MMTF fields as JSON, N, C-alpha, C and O atoms, coordinates in Angstrom:
{
  "mmtfVersion": "1.0.0",
  "mmtfProducer": "UNKNOWN",
  "numBonds": 495,
  "numAtoms": 496,
  "numGroups": 124,
  "numChains": 1,
  "numModels": 1,
  "chainsPerModel": [1],
  "groupsPerChain": [124],
  "chainIdList": ["A"],
  "bondAtomList": [4, 2, 8, 6, 12, 10, 16, 14, 20, 18, 24, 22, 28, 26, 32, 30, 36, 34, 40, 38, 44, 42, 48, 46, 52, 50, 56, 54, 60, 58, 64, 62, 68, 66, 72, 70, 76, 74, 80, 78, 84, 82, 88, 86, 92, 90, 96, 94, 100, 98, 104, 102, 108, 106, 112, 110, 116, 114, 120, 118, 124, 122, 128, 126, 132, 130, 136, 134, 140, 138, 144, 142, 148, 146, 152, 150, 156, 154, 160, 158, 164, 162, 168, 166, 172, 170, 176, 174, 180, 178, 184, 182, 188, 186, 192, 190, 196, 194, 200, 198, 204, 202, 208, 206, 212, 210, 216, 214, 220, 218, 224, 222, 228, 226, 232, 230, 236, 234, 240, 238, 244, 242, 248, 246, 252, 250, 256, 254, 260, 258, 264, 262, 268, 266, 272, 270, 276, 274, 280, 278, 284, 282, 288, 286, 292, 290, 296, 294, 300, 298, 304, 302, 308, 306, 312, 310, 316, 314, 320, 318, 324, 322, 328, 326, 332, 330, 336, 334, 340, 338, 344, 342, 348, 346, 352, 350, 356, 354, 360, 358, 364, 362, 368, 366, 372, 370, 376, 374, 380, 378, 384, 382, 388, 386, 392, 390, 396, 394, 400, 398, 404, 402, 408, 406, 412, 410, 416, 414, 420, 418, 424, 422, 428, 426, 432, 430, 436, 434, 440, 438, 444, 442, 448, 446, 452, 450, 456, 454, 460, 458, 464, 462, 468, 466, 472, 470, 476, 474, 480, 478, 484, 482, 488, 486, 492, 490],
  "bondOrderList": [1, 1, 1, 1, 1, 1, 1, 1, 1, 1, 1, 1, 1, 1, 1, 1, 1, 1, 1, 1, 1, 1, 1, 1, 1, 1, 1, 1, 1, 1, 1, 1, 1, 1, 1, 1, 1, 1, 1, 1, 1, 1, 1, 1, 1, 1, 1, 1, 1, 1, 1, 1, 1, 1, 1, 1, 1, 1, 1, 1, 1, 1, 1, 1, 1, 1, 1, 1, 1, 1, 1, 1, 1, 1, 1, 1, 1, 1, 1, 1, 1, 1, 1, 1, 1, 1, 1, 1, 1, 1, 1, 1, 1, 1, 1, 1, 1, 1, 1, 1, 1, 1, 1, 1, 1, 1, 1, 1, 1, 1, 1, 1, 1, 1, 1, 1, 1, 1, 1, 1, 1, 1, 1],
  "groupList": [{"groupName": "MET", "atomNameList": ["N", "CA", "C", "O"], "elementList": ["N", "C", "C", "O"], "formalChargeList": [0, 0, 0, 0], "bondAtomList": [1, 0, 2, 1, 3, 2], "bondOrderList": [1, 1, 2], "singleLetterCode": "M", "chemCompType": "L-PEPTIDE LINKING"}, {"groupName": "VAL", "atomNameList": ["N", "CA", "C", "O"], "elementList": ["N", "C", "C", "O"], "formalChargeList": [0, 0, 0, 0], "bondAtomList": [1, 0, 2, 1, 3, 2], "bondOrderList": [1, 1, 2], "singleLetterCode": "V", "chemCompType": "L-PEPTIDE LINKING"}, {"groupName": "SER", "atomNameList": ["N", "CA", "C", "O"], "elementList": ["N", "C", "C", "O"], "formalChargeList": [0, 0, 0, 0], "bondAtomList": [1, 0, 2, 1, 3, 2], "bondOrderList": [1, 1, 2], "singleLetterCode": "S", "chemCompType": "L-PEPTIDE LINKING"}, {"groupName": "GLN", "atomNameList": ["N", "CA", "C", "O"], "elementList": ["N", "C", "C", "O"], "formalChargeList": [0, 0, 0, 0], "bondAtomList": [1, 0, 2, 1, 3, 2], "bondOrderList": [1, 1, 2], "singleLetterCode": "Q", "chemCompType": "L-PEPTIDE LINKING"}, {"groupName": "HIS", "atomNameList": ["N", "CA", "C", "O"], "elementList": ["N", "C", "C", "O"], "formalChargeList": [0, 0, 0, 0], "bondAtomList": [1, 0, 2, 1, 3, 2], "bondOrderList": [1, 1, 2], "singleLetterCode": "H", "chemCompType": "L-PEPTIDE LINKING"}, {"groupName": "GLU", "atomNameList": ["N", "CA", "C", "O"], "elementList": ["N", "C", "C", "O"], "formalChargeList": [0, 0, 0, 0], "bondAtomList": [1, 0, 2, 1, 3, 2], "bondOrderList": [1, 1, 2], "singleLetterCode": "E", "chemCompType": "L-PEPTIDE LINKING"}, {"groupName": "PRO", "atomNameList": ["N", "CA", "C", "O"], "elementList": ["N", "C", "C", "O"], "formalChargeList": [0, 0, 0, 0], "bondAtomList": [1, 0, 2, 1, 3, 2], "bondOrderList": [1, 1, 2], "singleLetterCode": "P", "chemCompType": "L-PEPTIDE LINKING"}, {"groupName": "ASP", "atomNameList": ["N", "CA", "C", "O"], "elementList": ["N", "C", "C", "O"], "formalChargeList": [0, 0, 0, 0], "bondAtomList": [1, 0, 2, 1, 3, 2], "bondOrderList": [1, 1, 2], "singleLetterCode": "D", "chemCompType": "L-PEPTIDE LINKING"}, {"groupName": "ALA", "atomNameList": ["N", "CA", "C", "O"], "elementList": ["N", "C", "C", "O"], "formalChargeList": [0, 0, 0, 0], "bondAtomList": [1, 0, 2, 1, 3, 2], "bondOrderList": [1, 1, 2], "singleLetterCode": "A", "chemCompType": "L-PEPTIDE LINKING"}, {"groupName": "GLY", "atomNameList": ["N", "CA", "C", "O"], "elementList": ["N", "C", "C", "O"], "formalChargeList": [0, 0, 0, 0], "bondAtomList": [1, 0, 2, 1, 3, 2], "bondOrderList": [1, 1, 2], "singleLetterCode": "G", "chemCompType": "PEPTIDE LINKING"}, {"groupName": "ARG", "atomNameList": ["N", "CA", "C", "O"], "elementList": ["N", "C", "C", "O"], "formalChargeList": [0, 0, 0, 0], "bondAtomList": [1, 0, 2, 1, 3, 2], "bondOrderList": [1, 1, 2], "singleLetterCode": "R", "chemCompType": "L-PEPTIDE LINKING"}, {"groupName": "ILE", "atomNameList": ["N", "CA", "C", "O"], "elementList": ["N", "C", "C", "O"], "formalChargeList": [0, 0, 0, 0], "bondAtomList": [1, 0, 2, 1, 3, 2], "bondOrderList": [1, 1, 2], "singleLetterCode": "I", "chemCompType": "L-PEPTIDE LINKING"}, {"groupName": "LEU", "atomNameList": ["N", "CA", "C", "O"], "elementList": ["N", "C", "C", "O"], "formalChargeList": [0, 0, 0, 0], "bondAtomList": [1, 0, 2, 1, 3, 2], "bondOrderList": [1, 1, 2], "singleLetterCode": "L", "chemCompType": "L-PEPTIDE LINKING"}, {"groupName": "THR", "atomNameList": ["N", "CA", "C", "O"], "elementList": ["N", "C", "C", "O"], "formalChargeList": [0, 0, 0, 0], "bondAtomList": [1, 0, 2, 1, 3, 2], "bondOrderList": [1, 1, 2], "singleLetterCode": "T", "chemCompType": "L-PEPTIDE LINKING"}, {"groupName": "LYS", "atomNameList": ["N", "CA", "C", "O"], "elementList": ["N", "C", "C", "O"], "formalChargeList": [0, 0, 0, 0], "bondAtomList": [1, 0, 2, 1, 3, 2], "bondOrderList": [1, 1, 2], "singleLetterCode": "K", "chemCompType": "L-PEPTIDE LINKING"}, {"groupName": "CYS", "atomNameList": ["N", "CA", "C", "O"], "elementList": ["N", "C", "C", "O"], "formalChargeList": [0, 0, 0, 0], "bondAtomList": [1, 0, 2, 1, 3, 2], "bondOrderList": [1, 1, 2], "singleLetterCode": "C", "chemCompType": "L-PEPTIDE LINKING"}, {"groupName": "TRP", "atomNameList": ["N", "CA", "C", "O"], "elementList": ["N", "C", "C", "O"], "formalChargeList": [0, 0, 0, 0], "bondAtomList": [1, 0, 2, 1, 3, 2], "bondOrderList": [1, 1, 2], "singleLetterCode": "W", "chemCompType": "L-PEPTIDE LINKING"}, {"groupName": "PHE", "atomNameList": ["N", "CA", "C", "O"], "elementList": ["N", "C", "C", "O"], "formalChargeList": [0, 0, 0, 0], "bondAtomList": [1, 0, 2, 1, 3, 2], "bondOrderList": [1, 1, 2], "singleLetterCode": "F", "chemCompType": "L-PEPTIDE LINKING"}, {"groupName": "ASN", "atomNameList": ["N", "CA", "C", "O"], "elementList": ["N", "C", "C", "O"], "formalChargeList": [0, 0, 0, 0], "bondAtomList": [1, 0, 2, 1, 3, 2], "bondOrderList": [1, 1, 2], "singleLetterCode": "N", "chemCompType": "L-PEPTIDE LINKING"}, {"groupName": "TYR", "atomNameList": ["N", "CA", "C", "O"], "elementList": ["N", "C", "C", "O"], "formalChargeList": [0, 0, 0, 0], "bondAtomList": [1, 0, 2, 1, 3, 2], "bondOrderList": [1, 1, 2], "singleLetterCode": "Y", "chemCompType": "L-PEPTIDE LINKING"}],
  "groupTypeList": [0, 1, 2, 3, 2, 4, 5, 1, 6, 7, 7, 6, 8, 9, 10, 11, 1, 12, 1, 12, 7, 12, 7, 9, 1, 13, 7, 14, 8, 9, 12, 0, 7, 10, 15, 8, 10, 7, 12, 2, 12, 6, 5, 16, 17, 9, 10, 18, 16, 7, 8, 12, 8, 7, 15, 12, 8, 7, 6, 7, 12, 16, 6, 5, 9, 2, 5, 5, 10, 9, 12, 12, 1, 1, 1, 10, 9, 16, 10, 8, 19, 8, 5, 14, 10, 6, 5, 5, 16, 3, 1, 8, 5, 5, 11, 17, 8, 5, 8, 13, 7, 10, 9, 6, 9, 12, 17, 1, 13, 12, 9, 12, 9, 8, 2, 2, 5, 10, 9, 6, 7, 3, 6, 9],
  "groupIdList": [1, 2, 3, 4, 5, 6, 7, 8, 9, 10, 11, 12, 13, 14, 15, 16, 17, 18, 19, 20, 21, 22, 23, 24, 25, 26, 27, 28, 29, 30, 31, 32, 33, 34, 35, 36, 37, 38, 39, 40, 41, 42, 43, 44, 45, 46, 47, 48, 49, 50, 51, 52, 53, 54, 55, 56, 57, 58, 59, 60, 61, 62, 63, 64, 65, 66, 67, 68, 69, 70, 71, 72, 73, 74, 75, 76, 77, 78, 79, 80, 81, 82, 83, 84, 85, 86, 87, 88, 89, 90, 91, 92, 93, 94, 95, 96, 97, 98, 99, 100, 101, 102, 103, 104, 105, 106, 107, 108, 109, 110, 111, 112, 113, 114, 115, 116, 117, 118, 119, 120, 121, 122, 123, 124],
  "secStructList": [7, 7, 7, 7, 6, 6, 5, 7, 7, 7, 7, 6, 6, 7, 7, 3, 3, 3, 3, 3, 3, 7, 6, 6, 7, 7, 1, 2, 2, 2, 2, 2, 2, 2, 2, 2, 2, 2, 6, 6, 7, 7, 6, 6, 7, 7, 1, 1, 2, 2, 2, 2, 2, 2, 2, 2, 2, 7, 4, 4, 4, 1, 7, 6, 6, 2, 2, 2, 2, 7, 3, 3, 3, 3, 3, 3, 1, 7, 2, 2, 2, 2, 2, 2, 7, 2, 2, 2, 2, 2, 2, 2, 2, 2, 2, 2, 2, 2, 2, 2, 2, 2, 1, 6, 6, 3, 3, 3, 3, 3, 7, 7, 1, 7, 7, 4, 4, 4, 7, 7, 1, 1, 7, 7],
  "xCoordList": [119.412, 119.214, 118.229, 118.581, 117.032, 116.072, 115.129, 114.551, 114.958, 114.053, 114.735, 115.95, 113.944, 114.498, 113.892, 113.854, 113.421, 112.731, 113.632, 113.137, 114.954, 115.866, 116.625, 117.669, 116.112, 116.789, 116.72, 115.687, 117.833, 117.92, 118.195, 119.233, 117.311, 117.401, 118.361, 118.244, 119.306, 120.064, 121.562, 122.377, 121.942, 123.339, 123.633, 122.99, 124.59, 124.899, 125.329, 125.145, 125.898, 126.355, 125.205, 125.4, 124.017, 122.862, 122.76, 121.908, 123.617, 123.555, 122.358, 121.873, 121.897, 120.89, 121.612, 122.705, 120.995, 121.633, 120.84, 119.626, 121.549, 120.98, 121.709, 122.918, 120.978, 121.572, 121.611, 120.591, 122.806, 123.002, 123.164, 124.221, 122.112, 122.083, 122.491, 121.759, 123.655, 124.182, 123.95, 124.542, 123.106, 122.779, 122.282, 121.37, 122.879, 122.454, 123.109, 122.919, 123.879, 124.553, 125.774, 126.585, 125.898, 127.004, 127.815, 128.801, 127.405, 128.154, 127.932, 127.121, 128.67, 128.609, 127.205, 126.743, 126.527, 125.166, 124.252, 123.447, 124.381, 123.58, 123.925, 123.045, 125.217, 125.645, 125.038, 124.512, 125.107, 124.58, 123.065, 122.536, 122.37, 120.925, 120.585, 119.652, 121.344, 121.088, 121.403, 120.688, 122.476, 122.783, 121.642, 121.205, 121.168, 120.066, 118.847, 118.206, 118.525, 117.344, 117.533, 116.736, 118.586, 118.74, 119.145, 118.828, 119.841, 120.262, 119.344, 119.595, 118.281, 117.287, 117.962, 117.689, 118.852, 119.553, 118.596, 117.611, 118.884, 117.968, 117.9, 118.779, 116.842, 116.639, 117.832, 118.136, 118.512, 119.625, 120.91, 121.919, 120.898, 122.082, 122.542, 121.777, 123.783, 124.293, 124.73, 125.166, 124.628, 124.991, 126.414, 126.664, 127.339, 128.755, 129.528, 128.958, 130.819, 131.624, 131.656, 131.494, 131.863, 131.928, 130.604, 130.588, 129.509, 128.193, 127.935, 127.356, 128.361, 128.193, 128.993, 128.487, 130.237, 131.073, 130.442, 130.413, 129.938, 129.317, 128.076, 127.88, 127.239, 126.011, 126.318, 125.685, 127.284, 127.633, 128.171, 127.953, 128.873, 129.513, 128.576, 128.973, 127.359, 126.444, 125.421, 124.447, 125.627, 124.686, 123.257, 122.322, 123.067, 121.714, 120.923, 119.694, 121.619, 120.951, 120.764, 120.148, 121.279, 121.142, 119.735, 119.046, 119.314, 118.004, 117.938, 118.954, 116.744, 116.526, 117.113, 116.899, 117.849, 118.451, 119.863, 120.551, 120.304, 121.626, 122.757, 123.803, 122.557, 123.631, 123.94, 125.099, 122.901, 123.091, 123.546, 124.456, 122.92, 123.18, 124.312, 124.949, 124.571, 125.522, 124.789, 123.64, 125.476, 124.886, 125.846, 127.021, 125.338, 126.09, 125.47, 124.292, 126.265, 125.818, 126.478, 127.703, 125.652, 126.142, 125.941, 124.815, 127.046, 126.995, 126.943, 127.868, 125.854, 125.658, 125.634, 125.332, 125.951, 125.852, 126.832, 126.542, 127.981, 128.935, 129.947, 130.58, 130.121, 131.207, 131.112, 132.131, 129.946, 129.814, 130.204, 130.889, 129.765, 130.136, 131.642, 132.266, 132.225, 133.665, 134.458, 135.507, 133.97, 134.654, 134.492, 135.431, 133.302, 133.029, 133.688, 134.166, 133.718, 134.245, 135.233, 134.939, 136.395, 137.312, 137.798, 137.996, 137.992, 138.456, 137.381, 137.672, 136.145, 135.034, 134.865, 134.667, 134.942, 134.756, 135.829, 135.552, 137.046, 138.124, 137.794, 138.037, 137.243, 136.845, 135.726, 135.754, 134.746, 133.639, 134.162, 133.741, 135.073, 135.643, 136.376, 136.283, 137.1, 137.807, 136.827, 137.081, 135.717, 134.705, 134.084, 133.876, 133.789, 133.233, 134.225, 133.835, 135.491, 136.513, 136.687, 136.792, 136.718, 136.857, 135.66, 135.817, 134.461, 133.26, 133.335, 132.942, 133.837, 133.99, 135.032, 134.867, 136.103, 137.194, 136.905, 137.554, 135.93, 135.698, 135.246, 135.546, 134.558, 134.075, 133.338, 133.094, 132.988, 132.31, 130.887, 130.255, 130.419, 129.008, 128.729, 127.747, 129.554, 129.274, 130.307, 131.509, 129.816, 130.691, 130.094, 128.918, 130.906, 130.471, 131.239, 132.466, 130.531, 131.174, 130.652, 129.51, 131.502, 131.106, 130.558, 131.2, 129.368, 128.774, 129.555, 130.036, 129.679, 130.391, 129.478, 128.255, 130.07, 129.3, 128.889, 129.234, 128.147, 127.71, 126.503, 125.889, 126.182, 124.979, 123.757, 123.863, 122.602, 121.375, 121.022, 120.265, 121.55, 121.271, 121.866, 121.36, 122.936, 123.607, 123.096, 123.548, 122.188, 121.655, 122.417, 123.503, 121.874, 122.518, 123.768, 123.927, 124.653, 125.858, 125.554, 126.223, 124.555, 124.215, 122.857, 121.984, 122.668, 121.331, 120.328, 120.669, 119.076, 118.015, 117.912, 117.07],
  "yCoordList": [124.835, 124.97, 126.097, 127.083, 125.965, 127.045, 126.846, 127.819, 125.647, 125.394, 125.698, 125.55, 126.124, 126.367, 125.406, 125.71, 124.256, 123.336, 122.785, 122.368, 122.773, 122.267, 123.413, 123.189, 124.621, 125.769, 125.689, 125.349, 126.007, 126.087, 127.548, 128.062, 128.245, 129.702, 130.235, 131.406, 129.452, 129.913, 130.113, 129.705, 130.72, 131.038, 132.418, 133.39, 132.53, 133.829, 134.882, 136.077, 134.446, 135.396, 135.821, 136.661, 135.253, 135.649, 134.957, 135.313, 133.968, 133.247, 132.309, 131.872, 132.01, 130.972, 129.634, 129.434, 128.733, 127.463, 126.316, 126.214, 125.458, 124.217, 123.061, 123.129, 121.998, 120.816, 119.708, 119.35, 119.177, 118.008, 116.833, 116.657, 116.026, 114.923, 113.63, 113.114, 113.109, 111.908, 110.636, 109.6, 110.696, 109.475, 108.408, 108.65, 107.225, 106.108, 106.046, 105.07, 107.067, 107.067, 106.159, 106.27, 105.246, 104.287, 104.268, 103.538, 105.073, 105.085, 106.4, 107.228, 106.579, 107.828, 108.102, 109.242, 107.069, 107.262, 107.807, 108.705, 107.26, 107.748, 109.179, 109.981, 109.497, 110.87, 111.826, 112.875, 111.472, 112.349, 112.507, 113.604, 111.42, 111.505, 112.418, 113.217, 112.297, 113.125, 114.588, 115.476, 114.851, 116.232, 116.804, 117.934, 116.019, 116.478, 116.824, 117.851, 115.968, 116.181, 117.338, 118.277, 117.275, 118.241, 119.632, 120.629, 119.7, 120.997, 121.482, 122.518, 120.73, 121.08, 121.402, 122.43, 120.5, 120.709, 120.498, 119.772, 121.129, 121.053, 119.646, 118.813, 119.412, 118.112, 117.709, 116.522, 118.683, 118.374, 118.029, 117.73, 118.062, 117.707, 116.303, 115.344, 116.181, 114.945, 113.871, 112.803, 114.121, 113.138, 112.599, 111.398, 113.53, 113.191, 114.31, 115.348, 114.098, 115.054, 116.432, 117.445, 116.48, 117.772, 118.526, 119.737, 117.81, 118.445, 118.978, 120.053, 118.235, 118.708, 119.991, 120.955, 119.994, 121.193, 122.376, 123.484, 122.155, 123.233, 123.774, 124.987, 122.889, 123.329, 124.116, 125.136, 123.641, 124.36, 125.755, 126.687, 125.894, 127.169, 128.159, 129.294, 127.755, 128.604, 129.278, 128.642, 130.558, 131.251, 131.299, 131.48, 131.143, 131.122, 129.906, 129.897, 128.884, 127.676, 127.676, 126.759, 128.678, 128.773, 129.266, 129.847, 129.036, 129.56, 131.076, 131.768, 131.566, 133.007, 133.737, 133.339, 134.803, 135.61, 135.187, 135.906, 134.027, 133.518, 134.341, 134.487, 134.88, 135.675, 136.894, 137.286, 137.494, 138.669, 138.305, 138.933, 137.302, 136.945, 135.944, 135.897, 135.14, 134.043, 132.734, 132.713, 131.648, 130.313, 129.423, 129.311, 128.801, 127.849, 126.471, 126.267, 125.525, 124.142, 123.332, 123.229, 122.76, 121.939, 120.476, 120.032, 119.729, 118.314, 117.512, 117.558, 116.778, 115.972, 114.488, 114.111, 113.662, 112.217, 111.657, 110.649, 112.289, 111.942, 110.88, 110.282, 110.626, 109.754, 108.316, 107.748, 107.724, 106.336, 106.222, 105.28, 107.184, 107.185, 107.36, 106.679, 108.262, 108.516, 107.268, 107.001, 106.513, 105.291, 104.176, 103.422, 104.07, 102.985, 103.239, 102.301, 104.487, 104.851, 106.016, 107.117, 105.795, 106.907, 107.623, 108.837, 106.895, 107.545, 108.483, 109.61, 108.003, 108.84, 110.049, 111.17, 109.82, 110.911, 111.966, 113.157, 111.552, 112.513, 113.421, 114.627, 112.844, 113.644, 114.605, 115.781, 114.109, 114.969, 116.132, 117.272, 115.852, 116.92, 117.95, 119.151, 117.483, 118.404, 119.288, 120.478, 118.721, 119.504, 120.537, 121.684, 120.137, 121.086, 122.219, 123.385, 121.88, 122.902, 123.834, 125.048, 123.278, 124.103, 125.029, 126.187, 124.522, 125.346, 126.525, 127.641, 126.273, 127.338, 128.354, 129.555, 127.875, 128.754, 129.511, 130.517, 129.037, 129.624, 131.069, 131.838, 131.431, 132.8, 133.102, 132.207, 134.343, 134.735, 134.19, 133.952, 134.007, 133.673, 132.251, 132.011, 131.286, 129.892, 129.367, 129.583, 128.674, 128.001, 126.633, 126.522, 125.579, 124.213, 123.741, 123.841, 123.23, 122.757, 121.376, 121.028, 120.599, 119.273, 119.391, 119.95, 118.86, 118.866, 117.963, 116.905, 118.375, 117.587, 116.536, 116.649, 115.529, 114.541, 113.361, 113.247, 112.494, 111.248, 111.48, 112.547, 110.473, 110.554, 110.46, 110.099, 110.787, 110.764, 109.341, 109.164, 108.324, 106.945, 106.62, 105.753, 107.313, 107.045, 107.95, 107.839, 108.816, 109.723, 111.029, 111.123, 112.026, 113.352, 113.356, 112.527, 114.313, 114.477, 115.103, 114.815, 115.947, 116.69, 116.223, 115.884, 116.2, 115.847, 116.93, 118.103, 116.496, 117.463, 117.726, 118.52],
  "zCoordList": [17.072, 18.5, 18.777, 19.424, 18.305, 18.465, 19.637, 20.119, 20.103, 21.208, 22.539, 22.673, 23.513, 24.838, 25.851, 27.044, 25.395, 26.284, 27.379, 28.426, 27.161, 28.172, 28.847, 29.46, 28.738, 29.335, 30.854, 31.431, 31.479, 32.923, 33.235, 32.819, 33.949, 34.068, 35.117, 35.476, 35.634, 36.788, 36.529, 37.356, 35.42, 35.177, 35.745, 35.349, 36.665, 37.271, 36.244, 36.472, 35.121, 34.099, 33.177, 32.299, 33.369, 32.573, 31.229, 30.416, 30.979, 29.714, 29.684, 30.728, 28.502, 28.333, 28.51, 27.98, 29.254, 29.58, 28.966, 29.143, 28.241, 27.742, 28.399, 28.617, 28.718, 29.32, 28.272, 27.682, 28.057, 27.21, 28.156, 28.763, 28.282, 29.247, 28.555, 27.711, 28.911, 28.271, 29.079, 28.775, 30.095, 30.847, 29.892, 29.102, 29.962, 29.13, 27.762, 27.036, 27.393, 26.099, 26.178, 27.098, 25.191, 25.208, 23.922, 23.823, 22.922, 21.668, 20.937, 21.351, 19.836, 19.072, 18.549, 18.582, 18.066, 17.545, 18.639, 18.393, 19.843, 20.964, 21.328, 21.639, 21.287, 21.557, 20.544, 20.915, 19.276, 18.23, 18.357, 18.171, 18.674, 18.868, 20.042, 19.963, 21.134, 22.31, 22.025, 22.49, 21.258, 20.866, 20.035, 20.256, 19.083, 18.236, 19.082, 18.861, 20.049, 20.888, 21.862, 21.875, 22.679, 23.771, 23.292, 23.94, 22.163, 21.636, 20.523, 19.906, 20.27, 19.24, 17.913, 17.293, 17.489, 16.222, 15.054, 15.179, 13.924, 12.787, 12.176, 12.394, 11.415, 10.756, 9.907, 9.79, 9.314, 8.42, 9.156, 8.517, 10.493, 11.276, 10.872, 10.981, 10.409, 9.824, 10.795, 10.366, 12.092, 13.116, 12.936, 13.038, 12.665, 12.616, 13.305, 13.64, 13.516, 14.281, 13.622, 14.302, 12.299, 11.61, 11.717, 11.94, 11.558, 11.641, 13.046, 13.205, 14.066, 15.438, 15.661, 16.236, 15.203, 15.34, 14.618, 15.155, 13.415, 12.645, 13.343, 13.406, 13.867, 14.535, 15.812, 16.084, 16.586, 17.811, 17.515, 18.289, 16.393, 16.061, 15.364, 15.1, 15.067, 14.3, 15.213, 15.616, 15.546, 16.439, 15.908, 16.689, 14.6, 14.049, 14.537, 14.463, 15.032, 15.509, 17.024, 17.566, 17.705, 19.156, 19.517, 18.679, 20.756, 21.182, 21.047, 21.114, 20.86, 20.733, 21.939, 23.084, 21.669, 22.716, 23.095, 23.82, 22.612, 22.989, 22.416, 23.047, 21.222, 20.627, 21.485, 21.622, 22.061, 22.885, 24.299, 24.841, 24.889, 26.288, 26.452, 27.505, 25.421, 25.515, 25.75, 26.191, 25.448, 25.584, 26.353, 26.006, 27.388, 28.185, 27.986, 28.279, 27.488, 27.34, 28.45, 28.516, 29.318, 30.416, 30.039, 29.817, 29.969, 29.611, 30.903, 31.715, 31.085, 32.297, 31.948, 30.815, 32.92, 32.752, 31.737, 31.093, 31.581, 30.534, 30.945, 30.075, 32.221, 32.686, 32.168, 31.774, 32.157, 31.692, 30.221, 29.825, 29.42, 28.002, 27.849, 27.035, 28.621, 28.556, 28.931, 28.344, 29.892, 30.308, 29.285, 29.029, 28.7, 27.747, 26.395, 25.756, 25.955, 24.633, 24.759, 24.293, 25.379, 25.638, 24.379, 24.404, 23.282, 22.049, 21.493, 21.091, 21.477, 21.002, 21.923, 21.453, 23.225, 24.174, 23.997, 24.135, 23.694, 23.464, 22.284, 22.336, 21.227, 20.063, 20.465, 20.101, 21.212, 21.652, 22.488, 22.294, 23.413, 24.236, 23.381, 23.635, 22.376, 21.482, 20.723, 20.537, 20.288, 19.575, 20.513, 20.12, 21.748, 22.71, 22.98, 23.041, 23.139, 23.405, 22.217, 22.391, 21.011, 19.804, 19.637, 19.248, 19.931, 19.809, 20.774, 20.433, 21.974, 22.96, 22.501, 22.714, 21.873, 21.44, 20.153, 19.869, 19.366, 18.041, 18.081, 17.168, 19.083, 19.111, 20.397, 21.207, 20.581, 21.811, 21.851, 20.821, 23.05, 23.219, 23.635, 24.338, 23.231, 23.555, 24.536, 24.376, 25.555, 26.504, 26.776, 27.125, 26.617, 26.908, 28.129, 28.168, 29.122, 30.341, 30.701, 30.4, 31.347, 31.811, 33.219, 34.107, 33.408, 34.734, 35.661, 35.254, 36.89, 37.889, 38.483, 38.414, 39.06, 39.789, 38.946, 37.77, 39.581, 38.973, 38.083, 38.102, 37.314, 36.491, 37.39, 38.562, 36.835, 37.628, 38.055, 39.01, 37.375, 37.758, 39.122, 39.834, 39.482, 40.754, 41.87, 43.01, 41.566, 42.573, 42.595, 42.022, 43.237, 43.272, 44.142, 45.038, 43.852, 44.651, 46.0, 46.992, 46.033, 47.235, 47.746, 46.947, 49.041, 49.555, 49.187, 49.039, 49.044, 48.791, 47.386, 46.967]
}
């Protein structure tokens, strides 16, 4: 997670923010591909649950400055995937929760509202 191309600079706590956008994801392979892309995971990322947990827990893979400032991963567009593959989504949620609990600095949160395909929750 060394790239900051998906960084959103507006966290009140000053953490570096990455967005994991799951719009259009319908299966585990799609989830893993999106994690690899949006979180800038290394080439050796194995695209499985254990590898995802390991990558999230490794501050050396976070964007520069995240170890000091903290890292917030916002998961957006997740509802369709959760509805289509509830068992897989449960595992993903457990991995996100474990990554948050493993140590200081990382927080994973689910974005509220509908996916971007349905339009924004708020006008403007």
